[in-house]
Amino acid sequence: MYATGRLQHALERALVADDPAVRRRAAVRVDAWRNVLEGMASGRLTIGSRTPVADTPVWVTLEVVTGGFATGRYVAESPPSADELARLPENAPGETDRERVNLWYLGDEGLADLGQAMRAGRCRVDVPEESALLVVAWLLEHGHFAAALDLVAELRPLMHRLRLTPTFGPSSAPVGAVVRRQSVDQARAQLRQAKVPPRIAAMRETLKVWNPLYDRLVALWCDTVDGDLPELVSGAVSGGWPCRVWPDDWVERRCQWLDDYATAAELHHARHPKSNFARLQSALERCPVDSSALTGREVGWIRRALANTVTAHGAPGSEARAVLRTAQYGVAARPTYATLAHVLSTRLDRFPRDGGLPALDPIAGDVDGAELPSAAGVAMPPHLLAKAARALEAPIGELVDRGVIGSGEVLAEVLPQVTSQLLAANIADPALASVYAQTYAAFRRRRSLLLQNLEHQVRFDELPWISAVAPYRDRSQKATRAAAQTLRETAAVALGAFPQTILPNPLVREFRALVSQAGLGLPLVEEVAADIFMGTFTAKWREAASVASRVLSGTLYARYYDLPAAWPAAEQRSRIRWRKLTSDDFADLCRSRAQEAHTAQTPGYVAQNGTVLEQSQILTSHNLAVLVEALDLTDWLREVGPELADRSFTWAIQRQTQPVSLAGLKNTAYAWRQGIFFLSYTDPTAVLAKLREQAAVLGPRFAPAVTGLMDIAAGHHFDTNGRTPRGGRRLLGWTTGPHWCSASAG
């Protein structure tokens, strides 16, 4: 069972991880997964439902762990702070402290405080529920008494548990067309977690502590040698023998060395017991005044150890040994990344904790002597500045160029900072608009639930306090145009920056919000997990497929994937399932086309579902055709298509140089499909020639995929089994049995 496996993994991490911080985080996950399992066993949790927690409205923000499992905990459930409790009179009504705080804010004094905080812009919403009483206050201030009472009635059953008030203080949300990935405080916390890797710490310890002690130890024994110092000649030891002469100050120097060694051993890791250091140190301890306690064999070990180090590094005091130790000490004296990370984190202290960085220049300079005298003039490493850049407030395109936004998933994380302002632009009152925008951004931070039966995630307008202000939002033409422009620009950024990956679900959901604001009504579809696929599709999949067939008619993509010529409305077959309109003809076609990937006699249901879902993505182009047509991106694609196709194919080839796995094959097929889509808008000749050359590194196992694409580009067709006469094959990611690409690799 998935949940049991995750609990076991968390338990192992909590018990065996070396890093205490890792163990603490794992312990938190252990508690969360225990709650999941206990809730499922007791019936308190219904995994797969939009309302997985018993007696809990759909709008409550739930704690959700990996895989979409609700733990049963409310994110907005927290005890009141001392400042909140200080406001309450002794006889404040309510059964819990949280209920007493919420009810106090519904009184005259509390409502006045909420209204004043809204107008002054001194309220911060971190969880959607925290804006609920702000909306109540606004409704009452503006005479909407019935709406306010209805909202309070809906909130009242959970006032004893949920925090329904904001954090008072200036909002730190970016304003305008800029976004940030993290707050200054979050970036600083990550920098301060930097630690010196154990192997690096051990190396620095050796160079700074043990090497100087070792040189002194070697010198002590060399001073007892009669004649030339031992050295290796053709692997054999030559030269004099130790323990033959004893200088007058030898005993005193020996005692001093042993004292220094004991001090170092208390603070640092001991040397390996079989090392030359350990053997010479052990022998020294047994020679208080001479070597009478040593056997002849042990004296021979001392001689061999001296020969090893003298031959390798030079005699004590020699120029060769001095040059080596100077260079090594210089390496050890360099500041570690952890030290520089602390310096950089200290530079962030001058900026508001909850805000962002206006620029990187103020924190990017070389280390100043006042910051760290031993590192004065050292340049701040780029990878540390990249960590701090997560707090940089800049346009999305700039953050993509800097690598701060490195995937479609991260793009989806920051895009609500822009979308929220566009949606709030329909509200005339600036105070309410600010609350609305903050609530939207907080709502988008909610984690998605695992859902079945074609259920959809909770929508923003299902929050009762957002629904309550819906009548007071006017559709602004300016906001509508801005939403359409933002959607176009962001779609171009996503396709241009990450051409090898399909649009992830969080980004599709954010695009859908912009589509709604822009009044475009596009049929955007999500990626469906194969293990929860219900065997059918809602009508929007057929609509998206119809757009793809029309837009891509006659292109390389349409020929490679044998897209239907058209989707006549007269042939549409639909029915209602789970209160949703589903498209039976689309589902049937996906199942029929999936037969090409059925290579096992008794396929597992997940793999079988995966082959069907892959066909749904192929038929719809997974939103690409819909977005390109609606957002007028055709001319842009004609210009950048060769580059995007080349990057997609290059990624696919590089992925296949790694160990073959099911996930790797699926992602390779995604990148392959994306590349073919982009290539459909341009002359494929140069890109395909480069692809043939690049794919040669994979040898014969990937050759059928390349041959198949070349054949289709040349005007040939796949047969019903996805093959061409020259041995080419259509590349699909899912199969119900061994994949021809991985099988031939063995």
mmCIF file with all atom_site columns, C-alpha atoms in Angstrom, residues 142-272:
data_model
loop_
_atom_site.group_PDB
_atom_site.id
_atom_site.type_symbol
_atom_site.label_atom_id
_atom_site.label_alt_id
_atom_site.label_comp_id
_atom_site.label_asym_id
_atom_site.label_entity_id
_atom_site.label_seq_id
_atom_site.pdbx_PDB_ins_code
_atom_site.Cartn_x
_atom_site.Cartn_y
_atom_site.Cartn_z
_atom_site.occupancy
_atom_site.B_iso_or_equiv
_atom_site.pdbx_formal_charge
_atom_site.auth_seq_id
_atom_site.auth_comp_id
_atom_site.auth_asym_id
_atom_site.auth_atom_id
_atom_site.pdbx_PDB_model_num
ATOM 1   C CA . HIS A 1 142 ? -20.499 48.786 2.876   1.00 0.00 ? 142 HIS A CA 1
ATOM 2   C CA . GLY A 1 143 ? -23.979 47.932 4.084   1.00 0.00 ? 143 GLY A CA 1
ATOM 3   C CA . HIS A 1 144 ? -24.209 44.373 2.752   1.00 0.00 ? 144 HIS A CA 1
ATOM 4   C CA . PHE A 1 145 ? -25.630 43.076 6.013   1.00 0.00 ? 145 PHE A CA 1
ATOM 5   C CA . ALA A 1 146 ? -27.459 40.007 4.699   1.00 0.00 ? 146 ALA A CA 1
ATOM 6   C CA . ALA A 1 147 ? -24.363 38.758 2.836   1.00 0.00 ? 147 ALA A CA 1
ATOM 7   C CA . ALA A 1 148 ? -22.255 39.314 5.961   1.00 0.00 ? 148 ALA A CA 1
ATOM 8   C CA . LEU A 1 149 ? -24.691 37.373 8.144   1.00 0.00 ? 149 LEU A CA 1
ATOM 9   C CA . ASP A 1 150 ? -24.851 34.499 5.660   1.00 0.00 ? 150 ASP A CA 1
ATOM 10  C CA . LEU A 1 151 ? -21.070 34.324 5.571   1.00 0.00 ? 151 LEU A CA 1
ATOM 11  C CA . VAL A 1 152 ? -20.775 34.352 9.372   1.00 0.00 ? 152 VAL A CA 1
ATOM 12  C CA . ALA A 1 153 ? -23.376 31.577 9.561   1.00 0.00 ? 153 ALA A CA 1
ATOM 13  C CA . GLU A 1 154 ? -21.275 29.422 7.226   1.00 0.00 ? 154 GLU A CA 1
ATOM 14  C CA . LEU A 1 155 ? -18.084 30.100 9.148   1.00 0.00 ? 155 LEU A CA 1
ATOM 15  C CA . ARG A 1 156 ? -19.570 29.738 12.630  1.00 0.00 ? 156 ARG A CA 1
ATOM 16  C CA . PRO A 1 157 ? -19.320 25.905 12.985  1.00 0.00 ? 157 PRO A CA 1
ATOM 17  C CA . LEU A 1 158 ? -15.527 26.032 12.627  1.00 0.00 ? 158 LEU A CA 1
ATOM 18  C CA . MET A 1 159 ? -14.736 29.234 14.509  1.00 0.00 ? 159 MET A CA 1
ATOM 19  C CA . HIS A 1 160 ? -13.524 27.171 17.460  1.00 0.00 ? 160 HIS A CA 1
ATOM 20  C CA . ARG A 1 161 ? -10.731 25.678 15.301  1.00 0.00 ? 161 ARG A CA 1
ATOM 21  C CA . LEU A 1 162 ? -9.796  27.902 12.361  1.00 0.00 ? 162 LEU A CA 1
ATOM 22  C CA . ARG A 1 163 ? -7.876  31.135 12.376  1.00 0.00 ? 163 ARG A CA 1
ATOM 23  C CA . LEU A 1 164 ? -10.092 33.479 10.362  1.00 0.00 ? 164 LEU A CA 1
ATOM 24  C CA . THR A 1 165 ? -8.073  36.665 10.841  1.00 0.00 ? 165 THR A CA 1
ATOM 25  C CA . PRO A 1 166 ? -4.900  37.882 9.116   1.00 0.00 ? 166 PRO A CA 1
ATOM 26  C CA . THR A 1 167 ? -1.456  38.621 10.443  1.00 0.00 ? 167 THR A CA 1
ATOM 27  C CA . PHE A 1 168 ? -1.338  42.350 11.032  1.00 0.00 ? 168 PHE A CA 1
ATOM 28  C CA . GLY A 1 169 ? 1.520   44.103 9.296   1.00 0.00 ? 169 GLY A CA 1
ATOM 29  C CA . PRO A 1 170 ? 2.366   45.389 5.827   1.00 0.00 ? 170 PRO A CA 1
ATOM 30  C CA . SER A 1 171 ? 1.761   42.996 2.954   1.00 0.00 ? 171 SER A CA 1
ATOM 31  C CA . SER A 1 172 ? 4.969   41.661 1.430   1.00 0.00 ? 172 SER A CA 1
ATOM 32  C CA . ALA A 1 173 ? 3.456   40.473 -1.854  1.00 0.00 ? 173 ALA A CA 1
ATOM 33  C CA . PRO A 1 174 ? 5.196   41.694 -5.036  1.00 0.00 ? 174 PRO A CA 1
ATOM 34  C CA . VAL A 1 175 ? 3.351   44.419 -6.897  1.00 0.00 ? 175 VAL A CA 1
ATOM 35  C CA . GLY A 1 176 ? 3.067   44.736 -10.668 1.00 0.00 ? 176 GLY A CA 1
ATOM 36  C CA . ALA A 1 177 ? 4.565   42.341 -13.201 1.00 0.00 ? 177 ALA A CA 1
ATOM 37  C CA . VAL A 1 178 ? 7.345   41.079 -10.933 1.00 0.00 ? 178 VAL A CA 1
ATOM 38  C CA . VAL A 1 179 ? 7.421   37.833 -8.987  1.00 0.00 ? 179 VAL A CA 1
ATOM 39  C CA . ARG A 1 180 ? 9.730   36.098 -6.572  1.00 0.00 ? 180 ARG A CA 1
ATOM 40  C CA . ARG A 1 181 ? 10.244  32.468 -5.686  1.00 0.00 ? 181 ARG A CA 1
ATOM 41  C CA . GLN A 1 182 ? 10.949  32.955 -1.986  1.00 0.00 ? 182 GLN A CA 1
ATOM 42  C CA . SER A 1 183 ? 10.915  35.637 0.668   1.00 0.00 ? 183 SER A CA 1
ATOM 43  C CA . VAL A 1 184 ? 14.171  37.061 1.982   1.00 0.00 ? 184 VAL A CA 1
ATOM 44  C CA . ASP A 1 185 ? 13.660  35.120 5.202   1.00 0.00 ? 185 ASP A CA 1
ATOM 45  C CA . GLN A 1 186 ? 13.253  31.826 3.343   1.00 0.00 ? 186 GLN A CA 1
ATOM 46  C CA . ALA A 1 187 ? 16.348  32.422 1.218   1.00 0.00 ? 187 ALA A CA 1
ATOM 47  C CA . ARG A 1 188 ? 18.347  33.403 4.290   1.00 0.00 ? 188 ARG A CA 1
ATOM 48  C CA . ALA A 1 189 ? 17.235  30.300 6.185   1.00 0.00 ? 189 ALA A CA 1
ATOM 49  C CA . GLN A 1 190 ? 18.387  28.063 3.331   1.00 0.00 ? 190 GLN A CA 1
ATOM 50  C CA . LEU A 1 191 ? 21.762  29.792 3.170   1.00 0.00 ? 191 LEU A CA 1
ATOM 51  C CA . ARG A 1 192 ? 22.250  29.324 6.907   1.00 0.00 ? 192 ARG A CA 1
ATOM 52  C CA . GLN A 1 193 ? 21.588  25.605 6.552   1.00 0.00 ? 193 GLN A CA 1
ATOM 53  C CA . ALA A 1 194 ? 24.723  25.244 4.432   1.00 0.00 ? 194 ALA A CA 1
ATOM 54  C CA . LYS A 1 195 ? 27.227  22.856 6.004   1.00 0.00 ? 195 LYS A CA 1
ATOM 55  C CA . VAL A 1 196 ? 30.701  21.693 5.103   1.00 0.00 ? 196 VAL A CA 1
ATOM 56  C CA . PRO A 1 197 ? 30.451  18.187 3.572   1.00 0.00 ? 197 PRO A CA 1
ATOM 57  C CA . PRO A 1 198 ? 32.099  15.571 5.836   1.00 0.00 ? 198 PRO A CA 1
ATOM 58  C CA . ARG A 1 199 ? 34.757  14.688 3.263   1.00 0.00 ? 199 ARG A CA 1
ATOM 59  C CA . ILE A 1 200 ? 35.690  18.353 2.782   1.00 0.00 ? 200 ILE A CA 1
ATOM 60  C CA . ALA A 1 201 ? 35.730  18.913 6.545   1.00 0.00 ? 201 ALA A CA 1
ATOM 61  C CA . ALA A 1 202 ? 38.022  15.897 6.965   1.00 0.00 ? 202 ALA A CA 1
ATOM 62  C CA . MET A 1 203 ? 40.353  17.187 4.247   1.00 0.00 ? 203 MET A CA 1
ATOM 63  C CA . ARG A 1 204 ? 40.555  20.641 5.828   1.00 0.00 ? 204 ARG A CA 1
ATOM 64  C CA . GLU A 1 205 ? 41.163  19.050 9.213   1.00 0.00 ? 205 GLU A CA 1
ATOM 65  C CA . THR A 1 206 ? 44.031  17.042 7.758   1.00 0.00 ? 206 THR A CA 1
ATOM 66  C CA . LEU A 1 207 ? 45.617  20.036 6.074   1.00 0.00 ? 207 LEU A CA 1
ATOM 67  C CA . LYS A 1 208 ? 45.281  22.431 9.003   1.00 0.00 ? 208 LYS A CA 1
ATOM 68  C CA . VAL A 1 209 ? 45.672  20.166 12.038  1.00 0.00 ? 209 VAL A CA 1
ATOM 69  C CA . TRP A 1 210 ? 47.140  16.772 11.271  1.00 0.00 ? 210 TRP A CA 1
ATOM 70  C CA . ASN A 1 211 ? 49.699  17.635 8.610   1.00 0.00 ? 211 ASN A CA 1
ATOM 71  C CA . PRO A 1 212 ? 51.634  20.084 10.846  1.00 0.00 ? 212 PRO A CA 1
ATOM 72  C CA . LEU A 1 213 ? 51.560  17.527 13.677  1.00 0.00 ? 213 LEU A CA 1
ATOM 73  C CA . TYR A 1 214 ? 52.676  14.797 11.276  1.00 0.00 ? 214 TYR A CA 1
ATOM 74  C CA . ASP A 1 215 ? 55.626  16.848 10.041  1.00 0.00 ? 215 ASP A CA 1
ATOM 75  C CA . ARG A 1 216 ? 56.767  17.396 13.632  1.00 0.00 ? 216 ARG A CA 1
ATOM 76  C CA . LEU A 1 217 ? 56.335  13.670 14.347  1.00 0.00 ? 217 LEU A CA 1
ATOM 77  C CA . VAL A 1 218 ? 58.382  12.723 11.281  1.00 0.00 ? 218 VAL A CA 1
ATOM 78  C CA . ALA A 1 219 ? 61.068  15.218 12.305  1.00 0.00 ? 219 ALA A CA 1
ATOM 79  C CA . LEU A 1 220 ? 61.273  13.630 15.771  1.00 0.00 ? 220 LEU A CA 1
ATOM 80  C CA . TRP A 1 221 ? 61.951  10.198 14.301  1.00 0.00 ? 221 TRP A CA 1
ATOM 81  C CA . CYS A 1 222 ? 64.261  11.496 11.583  1.00 0.00 ? 222 CYS A CA 1
ATOM 82  C CA . ASP A 1 223 ? 66.422  13.025 14.295  1.00 0.00 ? 223 ASP A CA 1
ATOM 83  C CA . THR A 1 224 ? 67.040  9.495  15.633  1.00 0.00 ? 224 THR A CA 1
ATOM 84  C CA . VAL A 1 225 ? 68.351  8.214  12.286  1.00 0.00 ? 225 VAL A CA 1
ATOM 85  C CA . ASP A 1 226 ? 72.007  7.319  12.040  1.00 0.00 ? 226 ASP A CA 1
ATOM 86  C CA . GLY A 1 227 ? 73.230  8.357  8.598   1.00 0.00 ? 227 GLY A CA 1
ATOM 87  C CA . ASP A 1 228 ? 71.156  9.276  5.571   1.00 0.00 ? 228 ASP A CA 1
ATOM 88  C CA . LEU A 1 229 ? 67.404  9.460  5.958   1.00 0.00 ? 229 LEU A CA 1
ATOM 89  C CA . PRO A 1 230 ? 65.516  6.391  4.727   1.00 0.00 ? 230 PRO A CA 1
ATOM 90  C CA . GLU A 1 231 ? 64.016  6.565  1.256   1.00 0.00 ? 231 GLU A CA 1
ATOM 91  C CA . LEU A 1 232 ? 62.543  4.252  -1.351  1.00 0.00 ? 232 LEU A CA 1
ATOM 92  C CA . VAL A 1 233 ? 64.741  3.104  -4.230  1.00 0.00 ? 233 VAL A CA 1
ATOM 93  C CA . SER A 1 234 ? 62.936  0.863  -6.732  1.00 0.00 ? 234 SER A CA 1
ATOM 94  C CA . GLY A 1 235 ? 60.455  -0.033 -4.017  1.00 0.00 ? 235 GLY A CA 1
ATOM 95  C CA . ALA A 1 236 ? 63.087  -1.029 -1.455  1.00 0.00 ? 236 ALA A CA 1
ATOM 96  C CA . VAL A 1 237 ? 64.075  0.999  1.621   1.00 0.00 ? 237 VAL A CA 1
ATOM 97  C CA . SER A 1 238 ? 67.614  2.375  1.674   1.00 0.00 ? 238 SER A CA 1
ATOM 98  C CA . GLY A 1 239 ? 69.406  4.741  4.036   1.00 0.00 ? 239 GLY A CA 1
ATOM 99  C CA . GLY A 1 240 ? 70.053  4.770  7.770   1.00 0.00 ? 240 GLY A CA 1
ATOM 100 C CA . TRP A 1 241 ? 68.053  3.289  10.627  1.00 0.00 ? 241 TRP A CA 1
ATOM 101 C CA . PRO A 1 242 ? 66.013  5.192  13.228  1.00 0.00 ? 242 PRO A CA 1
ATOM 102 C CA . CYS A 1 243 ? 66.340  4.749  16.996  1.00 0.00 ? 243 CYS A CA 1
ATOM 103 C CA . ARG A 1 244 ? 70.161  4.907  16.780  1.00 0.00 ? 244 ARG A CA 1
ATOM 104 C CA . VAL A 1 245 ? 70.832  8.474  18.027  1.00 0.00 ? 245 VAL A CA 1
ATOM 105 C CA . TRP A 1 246 ? 68.912  10.467 20.618  1.00 0.00 ? 246 TRP A CA 1
ATOM 106 C CA . PRO A 1 247 ? 69.340  14.309 20.606  1.00 0.00 ? 247 PRO A CA 1
ATOM 107 C CA . ASP A 1 248 ? 69.487  16.050 23.976  1.00 0.00 ? 248 ASP A CA 1
ATOM 108 C CA . ASP A 1 249 ? 66.150  17.871 23.483  1.00 0.00 ? 249 ASP A CA 1
ATOM 109 C CA . TRP A 1 250 ? 64.371  14.843 22.017  1.00 0.00 ? 250 TRP A CA 1
ATOM 110 C CA . VAL A 1 251 ? 62.543  13.838 25.214  1.00 0.00 ? 251 VAL A CA 1
ATOM 111 C CA . GLU A 1 252 ? 61.276  17.368 25.801  1.00 0.00 ? 252 GLU A CA 1
ATOM 112 C CA . ARG A 1 253 ? 60.105  17.711 22.199  1.00 0.00 ? 253 ARG A CA 1
ATOM 113 C CA . ARG A 1 254 ? 58.435  14.278 22.443  1.00 0.00 ? 254 ARG A CA 1
ATOM 114 C CA . CYS A 1 255 ? 56.444  15.309 25.531  1.00 0.00 ? 255 CYS A CA 1
ATOM 115 C CA . GLN A 1 256 ? 55.386  18.552 23.913  1.00 0.00 ? 256 GLN A CA 1
ATOM 116 C CA . TRP A 1 257 ? 54.243  16.729 20.775  1.00 0.00 ? 257 TRP A CA 1
ATOM 117 C CA . LEU A 1 258 ? 52.216  14.192 22.764  1.00 0.00 ? 258 LEU A CA 1
ATOM 118 C CA . ASP A 1 259 ? 50.506  17.006 24.674  1.00 0.00 ? 259 ASP A CA 1
ATOM 119 C CA . ASP A 1 260 ? 49.635  18.792 21.414  1.00 0.00 ? 260 ASP A CA 1
ATOM 120 C CA . TYR A 1 261 ? 48.413  15.524 19.919  1.00 0.00 ? 261 TYR A CA 1
ATOM 121 C CA . ALA A 1 262 ? 46.165  14.815 22.919  1.00 0.00 ? 262 ALA A CA 1
ATOM 122 C CA . THR A 1 263 ? 44.612  18.284 22.595  1.00 0.00 ? 263 THR A CA 1
ATOM 123 C CA . ALA A 1 264 ? 43.990  17.796 18.869  1.00 0.00 ? 264 ALA A CA 1
ATOM 124 C CA . ALA A 1 265 ? 42.544  14.306 19.393  1.00 0.00 ? 265 ALA A CA 1
ATOM 125 C CA . GLU A 1 266 ? 39.938  15.702 21.796  1.00 0.00 ? 266 GLU A CA 1
ATOM 126 C CA . LEU A 1 267 ? 38.675  18.124 19.149  1.00 0.00 ? 267 LEU A CA 1
ATOM 127 C CA . HIS A 1 268 ? 39.158  16.224 15.912  1.00 0.00 ? 268 HIS A CA 1
ATOM 128 C CA . HIS A 1 269 ? 38.783  12.766 14.386  1.00 0.00 ? 269 HIS A CA 1
ATOM 129 C CA . ALA A 1 270 ? 41.563  10.289 15.123  1.00 0.00 ? 270 ALA A CA 1
ATOM 130 C CA . ARG A 1 271 ? 43.881  9.073  12.386  1.00 0.00 ? 271 ARG A CA 1
ATOM 131 C CA . HIS A 1 272 ? 43.374  5.679  10.742  1.00 0.00 ? 272 HIS A CA 1
#
